[in-house]
Amino acid sequence: MEIWINPACSKCRSAIQLLDAEGASYTVRRYLEDVPSEDEIRAVLERLGLEPWDITRTQEADAKELGLKEWPREAAARGRWIAALAAHPKLIQRPIITAEDGTAVVGRTEEAVRDALSR
């Protein structure tokens, strides 16, 4: 199990606390420092069963500068979204937990973290 975190994020800290409390074995990826490649983002999107716009923090300053809210949310634009996430990792929703069964969850709630633990 791996968890992508921003240590400054309260949701990330809560997820880590819950994983620790449950005795989970996991590795931490500080994705703002160890930025995922476009291929890694594609892989995690596949595991999540989501599109890049589903995990994009559109309220961030970088998103506003890029005008992401105006970008099309369609298959033809998928690569553009993934490139933006790789170039601006702060836009990636957090925390993302990759589960042992090959799936992943965005662990913003206790329920989502527990879901990852149960897989």
Coordinates of N, CA and C in Angstrom, one line a residue:
M1 N 0.9 -1.2 0.0 CA 0.0 0.0 0.0 C 0.9 1.2 0.0
E2 N 0.5 2.2 -0.8 CA 1.2 3.5 -0.9 C 0.2 4.6 -0.7
I3 N 0.7 5.7 -0.1 CA -0.2 6.8 0.1 C 0.5 8.1 -0.4
W4 N -0.1 8.8 -1.3 CA 0.4 10.0 -1.8 C -0.1 11.1 -0.9
I5 N 0.8 11.9 -0.3 CA 0.4 12.9 0.6 C 1.2 14.2 0.4
N6 N 0.5 15.3 0.9 CA 1.1 16.6 1.1 C 1.1 16.7 2.7
P7 N 2.3 16.7 3.3 CA 2.3 16.8 4.8 C 1.6 18.0 5.4
A8 N 1.4 19.0 4.6 CA 0.7 20.2 5.1 C -0.8 20.0 5.1
C9 N -1.3 18.9 4.5 CA -2.8 18.7 4.4 C -3.3 17.9 5.6
S10 N -4.4 18.5 6.2 CA -5.0 17.9 7.3 C -5.6 16.5 7.0
K11 N -6.2 16.4 5.8 CA -6.8 15.1 5.4 C -5.7 14.0 5.2
C12 N -4.6 14.4 4.7 CA -3.4 13.5 4.6 C -3.0 13.0 6.0
R13 N -2.8 14.0 6.9 CA -2.4 13.6 8.3 C -3.4 12.7 8.9
S14 N -4.7 13.0 8.7 CA -5.7 12.1 9.3 C -5.7 10.7 8.8
A15 N -5.4 10.6 7.5 CA -5.4 9.3 6.8 C -4.2 8.5 7.4
I16 N -3.0 9.2 7.5 CA -1.8 8.5 8.1 C -2.1 8.1 9.5
Q17 N -2.8 8.9 10.3 CA -3.1 8.5 11.7 C -4.0 7.3 11.7
L18 N -4.9 7.2 10.8 CA -5.8 6.1 10.8 C -5.1 4.8 10.3
L19 N -4.2 4.9 9.3 CA -3.4 3.8 8.9 C -2.5 3.3 10.0
D20 N -1.9 4.2 10.7 CA -1.1 3.8 11.8 C -1.9 3.2 12.9
A21 N -3.0 3.7 13.3 CA -3.9 3.1 14.3 C -4.3 1.7 14.0
E22 N -4.5 1.5 12.7 CA -4.9 0.1 12.2 C -3.7 -0.8 12.0
G23 N -2.5 -0.3 12.2 CA -1.3 -1.1 12.0 C -1.0 -1.5 10.6
A24 N -1.5 -0.7 9.7 CA -1.3 -0.9 8.2 C 0.2 -0.8 7.8
S25 N 0.6 -1.6 6.9 CA 1.9 -1.5 6.3 C 1.8 -0.6 5.0
Y26 N 2.5 0.5 4.9 CA 2.4 1.3 3.8 C 3.7 2.1 3.6
T27 N 3.8 2.7 2.4 CA 4.9 3.6 2.2 C 4.3 5.0 1.8
V28 N 5.0 6.0 2.2 CA 4.6 7.4 2.0 C 5.3 8.0 0.8
R29 N 4.5 8.6 -0.1 CA 5.1 9.3 -1.2 C 4.6 10.8 -1.1
R30 N 5.6 11.6 -0.8 CA 5.4 13.1 -0.8 C 5.4 13.6 -2.2
Y31 N 4.2 13.5 -2.8 CA 4.1 13.7 -4.3 C 4.5 15.1 -4.7
L32 N 4.6 16.1 -3.8 CA 5.0 17.4 -4.3 C 6.5 17.5 -4.4
E33 N 7.2 16.6 -3.7 CA 8.7 16.4 -3.9 C 9.1 15.3 -4.8
D34 N 8.4 14.2 -4.8 CA 8.6 13.0 -5.6 C 7.4 13.0 -6.6
V35 N 7.5 13.9 -7.6 CA 6.4 14.2 -8.5 C 6.1 13.0 -9.4
P36 N 4.9 12.5 -9.5 CA 4.5 11.4 -10.3 C 4.6 11.8 -11.8
S37 N 5.1 10.8 -12.6 CA 5.2 11.0 -14.0 C 3.8 10.9 -14.7
E38 N 3.7 11.3 -15.9 CA 2.4 11.2 -16.6 C 2.0 9.7 -16.6
D39 N 2.9 8.8 -16.8 CA 2.6 7.4 -16.8 C 2.1 6.9 -15.4
E40 N 2.7 7.4 -14.4 CA 2.2 7.1 -13.0 C 0.8 7.6 -12.8
I41 N 0.6 8.8 -13.2 CA -0.8 9.4 -13.1 C -1.8 8.6 -13.8
R42 N -1.4 8.2 -15.1 CA -2.4 7.3 -15.8 C -2.7 6.0 -15.1
A43 N -1.6 5.4 -14.5 CA -1.8 4.2 -13.8 C -2.7 4.3 -12.6
V44 N -2.5 5.4 -11.8 CA -3.3 5.6 -10.6 C -4.7 5.9 -11.0
L45 N -4.9 6.7 -12.1 CA -6.3 6.9 -12.6 C -7.0 5.6 -12.9
E46 N -6.3 4.7 -13.6 CA -6.8 3.4 -13.9 C -7.2 2.7 -12.7
R47 N -6.4 2.7 -11.7 CA -6.7 2.0 -10.4 C -7.8 2.7 -9.7
L48 N -7.9 4.0 -9.8 CA -9.1 4.7 -9.2 C -10.4 4.6 -9.9
G49 N -10.3 4.3 -11.2 CA -11.5 4.2 -12.1 C -12.0 5.6 -12.3
L50 N -11.1 6.6 -12.4 CA -11.5 8.0 -12.5 C -10.8 8.7 -13.7
E51 N -11.2 9.8 -14.1 CA -10.6 10.6 -15.1 C -9.7 11.7 -14.4
P52 N -8.8 12.3 -15.2 CA -7.9 13.3 -14.5 C -8.6 14.5 -13.9
W53 N -9.7 14.9 -14.6 CA -10.5 16.1 -14.0 C -11.2 15.7 -12.7
D54 N -11.4 14.4 -12.5 CA -12.0 14.0 -11.2 C -11.1 14.1 -10.0
I55 N -9.8 14.1 -10.3 CA -8.8 14.3 -9.1 C -8.1 15.6 -9.2
T56 N -8.6 16.6 -9.9 CA -7.9 17.8 -10.0 C -8.5 18.8 -9.0
R57 N -7.7 19.5 -8.3 CA -8.1 20.6 -7.4 C -8.2 21.9 -8.2
T58 N -9.4 22.1 -8.6 CA -9.7 23.2 -9.5 C -9.7 24.6 -8.8
Q59 N -9.7 24.6 -7.5 CA -9.7 25.9 -6.8 C -8.3 26.4 -6.5
E60 N -7.3 25.6 -6.8 CA -5.9 26.0 -6.6 C -5.5 27.2 -7.5
A61 N -4.6 28.0 -7.1 CA -4.1 29.1 -7.9 C -3.6 28.7 -9.3
D62 N -2.8 27.6 -9.3 CA -2.3 27.1 -10.6 C -3.5 26.7 -11.5
A63 N -4.5 26.1 -11.0 CA -5.7 25.7 -11.8 C -6.3 27.0 -12.4
K64 N -6.4 28.0 -11.6 CA -7.1 29.2 -12.1 C -6.2 29.9 -13.2
E65 N -4.9 29.9 -13.0 CA -4.0 30.4 -14.0 C -4.1 29.7 -15.3
L66 N -4.2 28.4 -15.2 CA -4.3 27.5 -16.4 C -5.7 27.6 -17.0
G67 N -6.7 28.1 -16.3 CA -8.0 28.1 -16.8 C -8.7 26.7 -16.9
L68 N -8.3 25.8 -15.9 CA -8.8 24.5 -16.0 C -10.3 24.3 -16.0
K69 N -11.0 25.2 -15.3 CA -12.4 25.1 -15.3 C -13.0 25.1 -16.7
E70 N -12.3 25.7 -17.6 CA -12.8 25.9 -19.0 C -12.4 24.8 -19.9
W71 N -11.4 23.9 -19.4 CA -10.9 22.8 -20.3 C -12.0 21.8 -20.5
P72 N -12.1 21.2 -21.7 CA -13.1 20.2 -22.0 C -12.8 18.9 -21.1
R73 N -13.9 18.3 -20.7 CA -13.8 17.1 -19.9 C -14.2 15.9 -20.8
E74 N -13.3 15.6 -21.7 CA -13.6 14.5 -22.7 C -12.3 13.8 -23.0
A75 N -12.5 12.6 -23.6 CA -11.4 11.7 -23.9 C -10.3 12.4 -24.6
A76 N -10.6 13.3 -25.6 CA -9.6 13.9 -26.4 C -8.7 14.9 -25.6
A77 N -9.2 15.4 -24.5 CA -8.4 16.3 -23.7 C -7.7 15.6 -22.5
R78 N -7.9 14.3 -22.4 CA -7.3 13.6 -21.2 C -5.8 13.8 -21.1
G79 N -5.1 13.7 -22.2 CA -3.7 13.8 -22.1 C -3.2 15.2 -21.6
R80 N -4.0 16.2 -22.0 CA -3.7 17.6 -21.6 C -3.9 17.7 -20.1
W81 N -4.9 17.1 -19.6 CA -5.2 17.2 -18.1 C -4.0 16.4 -17.4
I82 N -3.7 15.3 -17.9 CA -2.6 14.5 -17.2 C -1.3 15.2 -17.2
A83 N -1.0 15.9 -18.3 CA 0.2 16.7 -18.4 C 0.2 17.8 -17.4
A84 N -0.9 18.4 -17.2 CA -1.1 19.5 -16.2 C -0.8 19.0 -14.8
L85 N -1.4 17.9 -14.5 CA -1.2 17.3 -13.2 C 0.3 16.9 -12.9
A86 N 1.0 16.4 -13.9 CA 2.4 16.1 -13.8 C 3.2 17.4 -13.6
A87 N 2.9 18.4 -14.4 CA 3.6 19.7 -14.3 C 3.3 20.5 -13.1
H88 N 2.1 20.3 -12.5 CA 1.6 21.1 -11.3 C 1.1 20.1 -10.3
P89 N 1.9 19.3 -9.6 CA 1.4 18.2 -8.7 C 0.5 18.8 -7.6
K90 N 0.6 20.0 -7.3 CA -0.3 20.6 -6.2 C -1.8 20.4 -6.6
L91 N -2.0 20.3 -7.9 CA -3.4 20.1 -8.4 C -4.0 18.8 -8.2
I92 N -3.2 17.8 -7.8 CA -3.6 16.4 -7.6 C -4.4 16.3 -6.2
Q93 N -5.6 15.8 -6.3 CA -6.4 15.6 -5.1 C -5.6 14.7 -4.1
R94 N -5.8 14.8 -2.9 CA -5.0 14.1 -1.9 C -5.9 13.7 -0.7
P95 N -5.4 12.7 0.0 CA -4.4 11.7 -0.3 C -5.0 10.6 -1.2
I96 N -4.1 10.0 -2.0 CA -4.5 8.9 -2.8 C -3.8 7.7 -2.2
I97 N -4.6 6.7 -2.0 CA -4.1 5.4 -1.4 C -4.2 4.3 -2.4
T98 N -3.1 3.6 -2.7 CA -3.2 2.5 -3.6 C -3.4 1.2 -2.7
A99 N -4.4 0.5 -2.9 CA -4.8 -0.7 -2.1 C -4.0 -1.9 -2.6
E100 N -4.0 -2.9 -1.7 CA -3.3 -4.2 -2.0 C -3.9 -4.9 -3.2
D101 N -5.2 -4.7 -3.5 CA -5.8 -5.5 -4.5 C -5.7 -4.9 -5.9
G102 N -4.8 -3.8 -6.0 CA -4.6 -3.2 -7.3 C -5.5 -2.0 -7.6
T103 N -6.4 -1.7 -6.7 CA -7.3 -0.5 -6.8 C -6.7 0.6 -6.0
A104 N -7.4 1.8 -6.0 CA -6.9 2.9 -5.3 C -8.2 3.7 -4.9
V105 N -8.0 4.6 -3.9 CA -9.0 5.5 -3.4 C -8.4 6.8 -3.1
V106 N -9.3 7.8 -3.2 CA -8.9 9.2 -2.7 C -9.4 9.2 -1.3
G107 N -8.5 9.2 -0.4 CA -8.8 9.0 1.1 C -9.1 10.2 1.8
R108 N -10.0 11.0 1.4 CA -10.4 12.2 2.0 C -11.3 12.0 3.2
T109 N -11.9 10.9 3.4 CA -12.7 10.6 4.5 C -12.2 9.3 5.2
E110 N -12.7 9.2 6.5 CA -12.3 8.0 7.2 C -12.8 6.7 6.5
E111 N -14.1 6.8 6.0 CA -14.7 5.7 5.3 C -13.8 5.3 4.1
A112 N -13.3 6.2 3.3 CA -12.5 5.9 2.1 C -11.2 5.2 2.6
V113 N -10.6 5.7 3.6 CA -9.3 5.1 4.1 C -9.6 3.7 4.6
R114 N -10.7 3.5 5.3 CA -11.1 2.1 5.8 C -11.4 1.2 4.6
D115 N -12.0 1.8 3.6 CA -12.2 1.0 2.3 C -10.9 0.5 1.8
A116 N -9.9 1.4 1.7 CA -8.6 0.9 1.2 C -8.0 -0.2 2.0
L117 N -8.2 0.0 3.3 CA -7.6 -1.0 4.3 C -8.3 -2.4 4.1
S118 N -9.5 -2.4 3.7 CA -10.3 -3.6 3.6 C -10.0 -4.4 2.3
R119 N -9.3 -3.8 1.4 CA -9.1 -4.4 0.1 C -8.0 -5.3 0.0

